[in-house]
Amino acid sequence: MRFKGFSRRRFAKIAAWSVFGISVRPSTAAANAASGFAKAKFANFPDNFLWGTATSAYQVEGAINEDGRGASIWDRFTHLKGKIIDQSTADIANDHYHRYKGDVQLIKELGARAYRFSIAWPRVFPEGTGTPNPKGLDFYNRLVDELLANGIEPFVTLYHWDLPQALQDRYGGWRSRDTSQAFADYAGYVAERISDRVKSIFTINECARLVQAGFGTAIDAPGLSLPQKEINQVRHHVALGHGLAVQAIRAHARSGTRVGPAENMEICIPAIETPANVRAAEIATREFNAGYLTAILEGKYTDGFLAYAGADAPTFTPEDLKAISSPIDFVGLNVYMPNHYVIAGENGEGFFPLPFAATYPHMDSNWLRIGPEAMYWAPRHVAKLWNVKSIYITENGTSAADRLSGDGKIYDVDRIMYLRNYLTQLQRATSEGIPVEGYFVWSLMDNFEWSDGYEKRFGLYHVDFKTQRRTPKLSASFYQEVVKRNAVA
Ligand code: NOJ
């Protein structure tokens, strides 16, 4: 099915190019004949490559006081003055809680076969632990059933930052290992009840961001600015929470349930692709991700990490590291931008991170540096360094200015440019045999972008937050084409 308003006929009409006032209607056939170019060939992704799209509970659901949901740290945070750029909250957000059926149809229109969403812990355990609220899980049961009825595979994330406020009040949240245990209990409870239909579970979304922005720069809930030692301890508790949750899922889920993290790893890119620089980028990847991904995949904190942290190193036991490195089935990677360009150090040893130029280009969000090759190197490093056999790109996408044009459409060519370039690099990865099994574009629709409120739009569908109307952007047609061809369009 084509999107209404983006039909070929309509394009032919708009595509009368105006060059110096002269209107020229381009003819692709004529242009091809004149150029002598061969008919376009599209570089395919592997058969069965899974195309999907993603959202998270707090960013889309709304309905924060319905059906017994408890408060989350993000409810508390958004209601504090000055924390969210446009003073907004996600009390209503996309009202997805009530509109999920329509939203499933949006996924279906893209042709996507997978949807990654998160479960709000405070819906299931309003107090974080203790008595569950069955109505909370009911919502996700309805959503899962609706997805399956429409031929869309559910991929569930258990923690996308909306910690029950009760745990923040009781334990200081992730500052305490009690929260790691509470997370595992919640994970086991959910896995037992959904694994008859949900086969793939992500534990925690973006440990790196939740620790740094929540406990360092105070941009995210709970809005703390802790000393480095405590930040390292928080990260250790999050890693422990991941590991204990993996164990709980194994203990309670049906056999065959797959589990892994979804991390925004620090992506290290060889500035020039020579063997020495590639090696340097691998060494850098291990060290820059030492507090989480490396610990999960190696069962230890690297010597470099411990030496650098010195007295600020986290307190841990060998049992903790064993739990943290519980075997996983896949690694999810949220890929947005390059974090470091590196070259080999002197005499070809170690690595040397290069500074970013002040004018380095970025997308609409100023943190979102453009570097499509991040999409090649992230999965390649993970596969090569740790012999990981199954990788998903759990998020990739961009904010864009998304102006409504005179005809009421959104021609977001900058988002298409971004996606096309990143997907080209992903295709390079899969064509070299790097085991990426699927890709989830972020995001299905515009939503609550954390401290950027509703000012930054990441969706393939535009959302009018006053009317809740969803309108496909041109990038939705682009993605539809990618999915249909199983190739970069
Ligand atoms: C990663 C986060 O997981 C998601 O919640 C956020 O909206 C996107 N990045 C864009 O910032």
Coordinates of C-alpha atoms and ligand atoms in Angstrom, one line a residue:
M1 CA 0.0 0.0 0.0
R2 CA 1.2 3.5 -0.8
F3 CA 0.8 6.5 1.4
K4 CA -2.0 8.7 0.5
G5 CA -0.6 11.9 -1.0
F6 CA 2.7 10.4 -1.9
S7 CA 1.6 8.7 -5.1
R8 CA 3.7 8.7 -8.2
R9 CA 1.3 10.9 -10.0
R10 CA 1.5 13.5 -7.3
F11 CA 5.3 13.4 -7.4
A12 CA 5.3 13.9 -11.2
K13 CA 3.2 17.0 -10.6
I14 CA 5.5 18.5 -8.0
A15 CA 8.7 17.4 -9.7
A16 CA 8.4 19.9 -12.5
W17 CA 11.8 21.5 -11.7
S18 CA 12.1 25.1 -11.9
V19 CA 15.5 26.2 -13.2
F20 CA 16.0 29.9 -13.5
G21 CA 12.3 30.3 -14.0
I22 CA 12.1 27.6 -16.7
S23 CA 10.0 24.7 -15.9
V24 CA 11.6 21.3 -16.8
R25 CA 9.8 18.1 -16.4
P26 CA 12.5 15.4 -15.9
S27 CA 12.3 12.1 -17.7
T28 CA 14.2 9.4 -15.9
A29 CA 14.1 7.1 -18.9
A30 CA 15.5 9.8 -21.1
A31 CA 18.2 10.7 -18.6
N32 CA 19.2 7.1 -18.3
A33 CA 19.4 6.6 -22.0
A34 CA 21.5 9.7 -22.4
S35 CA 23.9 8.8 -19.6
G36 CA 24.3 5.2 -20.7
F37 CA 24.1 4.2 -17.1
A38 CA 23.1 0.6 -16.4
K39 CA 19.8 -0.1 -14.8
A40 CA 20.1 0.6 -11.1
K41 CA 21.0 -2.4 -9.0
F42 CA 20.3 -2.2 -5.3
A43 CA 22.7 -3.8 -2.9
N44 CA 20.5 -6.2 -0.9
F45 CA 20.4 -7.1 2.8
P46 CA 20.4 -10.8 3.7
D47 CA 17.2 -12.7 3.2
N48 CA 15.1 -12.6 6.3
F49 CA 16.7 -9.4 7.5
L50 CA 14.2 -8.0 10.0
W51 CA 13.1 -4.4 9.3
G52 CA 11.4 -2.8 12.3
T53 CA 10.7 0.4 14.1
A54 CA 10.9 1.5 17.7
T55 CA 9.4 3.6 20.5
S56 CA 9.5 3.5 24.3
A57 CA 6.8 3.5 26.9
Y58 CA 7.3 6.9 28.6
Q59 CA 7.8 8.7 25.3
V60 CA 4.5 7.6 23.7
E61 CA 2.0 6.1 26.2
G62 CA 0.6 8.9 28.3
A63 CA -2.2 7.7 30.6
I64 CA 0.2 8.1 33.5
N65 CA -2.6 7.7 36.1
E66 CA -4.6 4.9 34.5
D67 CA -5.2 1.4 35.5
G68 CA -3.1 1.5 38.7
R69 CA 0.2 2.7 37.2
G70 CA 2.6 4.0 39.8
A71 CA 4.7 7.1 39.4
S72 CA 8.0 7.0 37.6
I73 CA 11.1 9.2 38.1
W74 CA 10.3 10.8 34.8
D75 CA 6.8 11.9 36.0
R76 CA 8.5 13.6 38.9
F77 CA 11.3 15.1 36.8
T78 CA 9.1 16.5 34.1
H79 CA 6.9 18.3 36.6
L80 CA 9.9 20.1 38.1
K81 CA 10.3 23.6 36.8
G82 CA 13.0 24.2 34.1
K83 CA 13.9 20.6 33.4
I84 CA 12.2 20.2 30.0
I85 CA 13.0 22.7 27.4
D86 CA 9.4 23.5 26.4
Q87 CA 8.1 22.9 29.9
S88 CA 6.1 19.9 28.6
T89 CA 5.5 16.6 30.3
A90 CA 4.6 13.2 28.9
D91 CA 1.3 12.9 30.8
I92 CA -0.4 12.5 27.5
A93 CA 2.4 12.3 25.0
N94 CA 1.1 10.3 22.0
D95 CA -1.8 8.9 23.9
H96 CA -0.6 5.6 22.6
Y97 CA -2.1 3.8 25.6
H98 CA -5.5 4.4 24.0
R99 CA -4.5 4.6 20.4
Y100 CA -2.2 1.6 20.1
K101 CA -4.4 -0.2 17.6
G102 CA -4.1 2.7 15.1
D103 CA -0.4 2.9 15.8
V104 CA 0.1 -0.8 15.0
Q105 CA -1.5 0.0 11.6
L106 CA 1.1 2.7 11.0
I107 CA 3.8 0.0 11.5
K108 CA 2.0 -2.3 9.1
E109 CA 1.8 0.4 6.5
L110 CA 5.6 0.7 6.5
G111 CA 5.8 -3.0 5.7
A112 CA 7.9 -3.5 8.9
R113 CA 7.8 -6.9 10.4
A114 CA 9.1 -6.0 13.9
Y115 CA 8.4 -3.5 16.6
R116 CA 10.5 -2.7 19.6
F117 CA 8.7 -1.1 22.5
S118 CA 9.3 -0.9 26.2
I119 CA 7.3 -2.0 29.2
A120 CA 6.7 0.6 31.9
W121 CA 7.9 -1.0 35.1
P122 CA 5.6 1.2 37.3
R123 CA 2.6 -0.1 35.4
V124 CA 3.5 -3.6 36.4
F125 CA 4.9 -3.0 39.9
P126 CA 3.5 0.4 41.0
E127 CA 5.8 0.3 44.0
G128 CA 8.7 -1.1 42.1
T129 CA 8.6 -4.4 44.0
G130 CA 5.9 -6.3 46.0
T131 CA 2.4 -6.6 44.8
P132 CA 2.0 -6.6 41.0
N133 CA -0.7 -4.7 39.2
P134 CA -2.2 -7.2 36.7
K135 CA -3.9 -4.4 34.8
G136 CA -0.5 -3.0 34.0
L137 CA 0.6 -6.1 32.1
D138 CA -2.8 -6.4 30.5
F139 CA -2.0 -3.4 28.4
Y140 CA 1.1 -5.1 27.0
N141 CA -0.7 -8.3 26.4
R142 CA -3.2 -6.4 24.3
L143 CA -0.5 -4.7 22.4
V144 CA 1.5 -8.0 21.8
D145 CA -1.7 -9.7 20.6
E146 CA -2.5 -6.8 18.3
L147 CA 1.0 -6.9 16.8
L148 CA 1.0 -10.6 16.3
A149 CA -2.5 -10.4 14.7
N150 CA -0.9 -8.0 12.2
G151 CA 2.1 -10.1 11.4
I152 CA 4.5 -7.9 13.4
E153 CA 7.0 -9.5 15.8
P154 CA 7.2 -7.9 19.2
F155 CA 10.7 -7.0 20.7
V156 CA 10.4 -5.9 24.3
T157 CA 12.7 -3.7 26.2
L158 CA 12.2 -4.0 30.0
Y159 CA 13.8 -0.7 31.1
H160 CA 13.8 2.4 29.0
W161 CA 14.5 4.8 31.9
D162 CA 11.1 5.0 33.7
L163 CA 12.1 3.7 37.1
P164 CA 9.3 3.5 39.6
Q165 CA 9.6 6.6 41.8
A166 CA 9.1 4.4 44.9
L167 CA 12.5 2.8 44.3
Q168 CA 14.1 6.2 44.0
D169 CA 12.6 7.2 47.3
R170 CA 13.3 4.0 49.0
Y171 CA 16.8 3.1 47.8
G172 CA 18.1 6.1 45.9
G173 CA 17.2 4.1 42.7
W174 CA 20.3 2.7 40.9
R175 CA 22.5 4.1 43.6
S176 CA 21.6 0.9 45.5
R177 CA 22.0 -2.8 44.5
D178 CA 18.6 -3.3 45.9
T179 CA 17.3 -1.8 42.6
S180 CA 19.4 -4.3 40.6
Q181 CA 17.6 -7.1 42.4
A182 CA 14.2 -5.4 42.1
F183 CA 14.8 -5.1 38.4
A184 CA 15.6 -8.8 38.1
D185 CA 12.4 -9.7 40.0
Y186 CA 10.3 -7.5 37.7
A187 CA 12.1 -9.0 34.6
G188 CA 11.4 -12.6 35.7
Y189 CA 7.8 -11.8 36.4
V190 CA 7.2 -10.2 33.0
A191 CA 9.2 -12.9 31.1
E192 CA 7.2 -15.7 32.7
R193 CA 3.9 -14.1 31.4
I194 CA 4.9 -12.9 28.0
S195 CA 7.4 -15.4 26.7
D196 CA 4.7 -17.5 25.2
R197 CA 4.4 -14.8 22.5
V198 CA 7.5 -12.6 22.9
K199 CA 10.7 -14.3 21.8
S200 CA 13.2 -11.5 22.2
I201 CA 13.8 -9.3 25.3
F202 CA 16.2 -6.4 25.8
T203 CA 17.1 -5.8 29.4
I204 CA 18.2 -2.1 29.7
N205 CA 18.2 0.6 27.1
E206 CA 21.3 2.8 26.9
C207 CA 23.1 2.3 30.2
A208 CA 25.7 4.8 29.1
R209 CA 23.2 7.6 28.6
L210 CA 21.0 6.8 31.7
V211 CA 24.1 6.8 33.9
Q212 CA 25.8 9.9 32.5
A213 CA 22.7 12.1 31.9
G214 CA 20.8 10.9 35.0
F215 CA 23.6 10.9 37.5
G216 CA 26.3 13.1 36.0
T217 CA 25.1 16.0 33.9
A218 CA 21.6 15.9 35.5
I219 CA 19.9 16.4 32.2
D220 CA 17.7 13.3 32.6
A221 CA 15.8 11.9 35.6
P222 CA 16.5 11.6 38.4
G223 CA 18.5 14.7 37.7
L224 CA 21.6 14.1 40.0
S225 CA 25.1 15.3 39.7
L226 CA 27.2 12.8 41.6
P227 CA 30.9 12.5 42.2
Q228 CA 32.7 10.1 39.8
K229 CA 33.0 7.3 42.3
E230 CA 29.3 7.3 42.8
I231 CA 28.6 7.5 39.1
N232 CA 30.8 4.4 38.6
Q233 CA 28.9 2.7 41.3
V234 CA 25.6 3.5 39.7
R235 CA 26.9 2.0 36.4
H236 CA 28.0 -1.1 38.2
H237 CA 24.5 -1.5 39.7
V238 CA 22.9 -1.0 36.3
A239 CA 25.3 -3.7 34.8
L240 CA 24.4 -5.9 37.7
G241 CA 20.7 -5.3 37.1
H242 CA 21.2 -6.4 33.5
G243 CA 23.0 -9.6 34.5
L244 CA 20.6 -10.6 37.3
A245 CA 17.7 -9.9 34.9
V246 CA 19.3 -12.2 32.3
Q247 CA 19.4 -14.9 35.0
A248 CA 15.8 -14.3 36.1
I249 CA 14.6 -14.4 32.5
R250 CA 16.4 -17.7 31.9
A251 CA 14.8 -19.1 35.1
H252 CA 11.2 -17.9 34.3
A253 CA 10.8 -17.6 30.5
R254 CA 9.9 -20.4 28.1
S255 CA 12.9 -22.0 26.6
G256 CA 14.0 -20.4 23.3
T257 CA 13.5 -16.8 24.7
R258 CA 16.4 -14.7 23.6
V259 CA 17.8 -11.9 25.8
G260 CA 20.5 -9.2 25.6
P261 CA 21.2 -5.5 26.3
A262 CA 20.4 -2.5 24.0
E263 CA 23.4 -0.2 24.3
N264 CA 24.5 3.1 22.8
M265 CA 28.2 2.0 22.8
E266 CA 30.9 4.5 22.3
I267 CA 31.7 4.0 18.6
C268 CA 35.3 4.3 17.7
I269 CA 36.2 4.7 14.0
P270 CA 39.6 4.4 12.4
A271 CA 40.1 7.9 10.8
I272 CA 41.9 6.2 7.9
E273 CA 41.2 2.5 7.3
T274 CA 44.6 0.9 7.8
P275 CA 45.2 -2.3 9.7
A276 CA 47.0 -0.4 12.5
N277 CA 44.2 2.1 12.9
V278 CA 41.5 -0.6 12.8
R279 CA 43.4 -2.3 15.6
A280 CA 43.6 1.0 17.4
A281 CA 39.8 1.5 17.0
E282 CA 39.2 -2.0 18.5
I283 CA 41.4 -1.3 21.5
A284 CA 39.6 2.0 22.0
T285 CA 36.2 0.3 21.8
R286 CA 37.1 -2.1 24.6
E287 CA 38.3 0.7 26.8
F288 CA 35.6 3.3 26.1
N289 CA 33.0 0.7 26.8
A290 CA 34.7 -0.9 29.7
G291 CA 32.1 0.0 32.4
Y292 CA 29.3 -1.9 30.7
L293 CA 29.5 -3.7 27.3
T294 CA 33.1 -5.0 27.8
A295 CA 32.2 -6.1 31.4
I296 CA 29.1 -8.0 30.1
L297 CA 31.0 -9.7 27.3
E298 CA 34.3 -10.4 29.1
G299 CA 33.2 -10.8 32.8
K300 CA 35.8 -8.3 34.1
Y301 CA 36.6 -4.6 34.2
T302 CA 39.7 -4.0 32.0
D303 CA 43.0 -3.1 33.7
G304 CA 42.9 0.2 31.8
F305 CA 39.4 1.1 33.3
L306 CA 40.5 0.2 36.8
A307 CA 43.8 2.1 36.6
Y308 CA 42.1 5.2 35.1
A309 CA 39.3 5.1 37.7
G310 CA 41.8 4.6 40.6
A311 CA 40.1 5.4 43.9
D312 CA 36.9 6.1 42.0
A313 CA 36.6 2.5 40.8
P314 CA 33.3 0.8 41.7
T315 CA 33.1 -1.6 44.6
F316 CA 32.3 -5.1 43.4
T317 CA 32.7 -8.8 44.1
P318 CA 33.7 -11.6 41.7
E319 CA 30.1 -12.9 42.0
D320 CA 28.9 -9.6 40.6
L321 CA 31.1 -9.9 37.6
K322 CA 29.9 -13.5 37.1
A323 CA 26.3 -12.3 37.1
I324 CA 27.0 -9.3 34.8
S325 CA 28.6 -11.6 32.2
S326 CA 25.7 -14.1 32.2
P327 CA 25.6 -15.5 28.7
I328 CA 23.4 -13.5 26.3
D329 CA 21.8 -14.3 23.0
F330 CA 22.4 -11.0 21.1
V331 CA 23.6 -7.5 21.4
G332 CA 21.4 -4.6 20.6
L333 CA 23.1 -1.4 19.4
N334 CA 21.6 2.1 19.3
V335 CA 23.6 3.7 16.6
Y336 CA 23.3 7.5 16.0
M337 CA 26.8 9.0 15.7
P338 CA 30.5 8.5 15.8
N339 CA 32.0 9.0 19.3
H340 CA 35.7 8.9 18.5
Y341 CA 37.8 9.0 15.4
V342 CA 41.1 7.3 16.3
I343 CA 44.5 6.5 14.8
A344 CA 47.2 4.2 16.2
G345 CA 49.4 5.6 18.8
E346 CA 53.1 6.0 18.4
N347 CA 55.0 3.0 17.1
G348 CA 51.6 1.6 16.0
E349 CA 50.6 0.8 19.6
G350 CA 47.4 1.7 21.5
F351 CA 45.2 4.4 20.2
F352 CA 45.1 8.1 19.8
P353 CA 41.6 9.8 19.8
L354 CA 41.4 12.8 17.5
P355 CA 39.6 16.0 18.4
F356 CA 36.4 16.8 16.6
A357 CA 36.5 20.1 14.6
A358 CA 34.3 22.8 16.1
T359 CA 32.5 22.9 12.8
Y360 CA 31.9 19.1 12.7
P361 CA 28.4 18.8 11.1
H362 CA 25.4 17.6 13.1
M363 CA 21.7 17.0 12.5
D364 CA 18.8 19.0 14.1
S365 CA 19.8 17.8 17.6
N366 CA 23.2 19.4 18.2
W367 CA 24.6 16.2 19.9
L368 CA 23.7 14.2 16.8
R369 CA 27.0 14.3 14.8
I370 CA 26.8 13.0 11.3
G371 CA 29.0 9.9 10.7
P372 CA 27.3 7.2 8.7
E373 CA 30.4 4.9 9.1
A374 CA 29.5 4.5 12.8
M375 CA 26.8 2.1 11.4
Y376 CA 29.5 -0.1 10.0
W377 CA 32.1 0.0 12.7
A378 CA 29.8 -0.5 15.7
P379 CA 28.6 -4.0 14.8
R380 CA 31.9 -4.9 13.3
H381 CA 33.8 -4.2 16.5
V382 CA 31.2 -6.1 18.6
A383 CA 31.4 -9.1 16.3
K384 CA 35.1 -9.1 16.0
L385 CA 36.2 -8.2 19.5
W386 CA 33.7 -10.5 21.4
N387 CA 32.7 -13.0 18.7
V388 CA 29.1 -12.0 19.1
K389 CA 27.0 -14.0 16.7
S390 CA 23.7 -12.0 16.7
I391 CA 23.4 -8.2 16.6
Y392 CA 20.4 -6.0 16.2
I393 CA 20.5 -2.3 15.4
T394 CA 17.9 -1.4 18.1
E395 CA 17.8 2.3 17.2
N396 CA 18.9 4.6 14.4
G397 CA 17.3 7.8 13.2
T398 CA 17.5 11.5 13.5
S399 CA 15.6 14.6 14.5
A400 CA 14.9 17.0 11.6
A401 CA 13.3 20.4 11.3
D402 CA 10.2 18.8 9.6
R403 CA 8.4 21.9 8.4
L404 CA 4.9 21.4 7.0
S405 CA 5.0 22.6 3.5
G406 CA 2.2 24.6 1.8
D407 CA 0.5 21.4 0.7
G408 CA 0.4 20.1 4.3
K409 CA 3.1 17.5 3.6
I410 CA 6.5 17.0 5.3
Y411 CA 9.3 16.6 2.8
D412 CA 12.0 15.6 5.3
V413 CA 14.8 15.0 2.8
D414 CA 17.4 15.6 5.5
R415 CA 16.1 12.5 7.4
I416 CA 16.2 10.5 4.2
M417 CA 19.7 11.6 3.5
Y418 CA 20.7 10.6 7.0
L419 CA 19.0 7.2 6.9
R420 CA 20.2 6.4 3.4
N421 CA 23.8 7.0 4.3
Y422 CA 23.7 5.0 7.5
L423 CA 21.8 2.1 5.8
T424 CA 24.5 2.1 3.1
Q425 CA 27.1 1.5 5.8
L426 CA 24.9 -1.2 7.4
Q427 CA 24.6 -2.9 4.0
R428 CA 28.4 -2.9 3.8
A429 CA 28.5 -4.6 7.2
T430 CA 26.0 -7.4 6.3
S431 CA 27.6 -7.9 2.9
E432 CA 30.9 -8.7 4.8
G433 CA 29.1 -11.3 6.9
I434 CA 28.9 -9.2 10.1
P435 CA 25.9 -10.9 11.8
V436 CA 23.4 -8.0 12.0
E437 CA 19.9 -9.6 11.9
G438 CA 17.6 -6.6 12.0
Y439 CA 17.3 -2.9 12.2
F440 CA 14.8 -0.7 14.1
V441 CA 14.4 2.8 12.9
W442 CA 13.9 5.4 15.7
S443 CA 11.2 6.3 15.7
L444 CA 7.9 5.2 14.5
M445 CA 6.4 8.6 15.2
D446 CA 7.4 11.9 16.8
N447 CA 7.2 11.6 20.6
F448 CA 8.4 13.0 23.9
E449 CA 12.1 13.5 23.4
W450 CA 13.1 13.6 27.1
S451 CA 14.5 17.0 28.2
D452 CA 14.0 18.3 24.6
G453 CA 10.3 17.9 25.1
Y454 CA 8.4 17.9 21.9
E455 CA 10.8 20.3 20.2
K456 CA 12.8 17.5 18.5
R457 CA 11.0 15.2 16.2
F458 CA 12.4 11.8 15.3
G459 CA 9.4 10.1 13.8
L460 CA 8.7 8.7 10.3
Y461 CA 5.1 9.9 11.1
H462 CA 4.5 13.4 12.1
V463 CA 2.3 13.8 15.2
D464 CA 0.2 16.9 15.9
F465 CA 0.2 16.8 19.6
K466 CA -3.0 18.9 19.8
T467 CA -5.1 16.6 17.7
Q468 CA -3.1 13.4 18.0
R469 CA -3.2 13.2 14.2
R470 CA -0.5 11.1 12.6
T471 CA 0.7 12.0 9.1
P472 CA 3.4 10.1 7.2
K473 CA 6.5 12.1 6.3
L474 CA 8.3 11.5 3.0
S475 CA 10.8 9.4 5.1
A476 CA 8.0 7.0 5.8
S477 CA 7.7 6.4 2.0
F478 CA 11.5 6.0 1.9
Y479 CA 11.6 3.4 4.6
Q480 CA 8.6 1.6 3.1
E481 CA 10.7 1.3 -0.1
V482 CA 13.8 0.1 1.7
V483 CA 11.7 -2.6 3.4
K484 CA 10.0 -3.6 0.2
R485 CA 13.3 -3.9 -1.8
N486 CA 15.3 -5.2 1.2
A487 CA 17.9 -2.8 0.0
V488 CA 18.9 0.8 0.4
A489 CA 16.5 2.8 -1.6
Ligands
NOJ1 C1 18.1 7.0 22.3 C2 17.0 6.8 23.3 O1 16.9 5.4 23.6 C3 15.6 7.3 22.8 O2 14.8 7.2 23.9 C4 15.8 8.7 22.3 O3 14.6 9.3 22.0 C5 16.7 8.7 21.1 N1 18.0 8.2 21.6 C6 16.9 10.0 20.4 O4 17.5 10.9 21.3

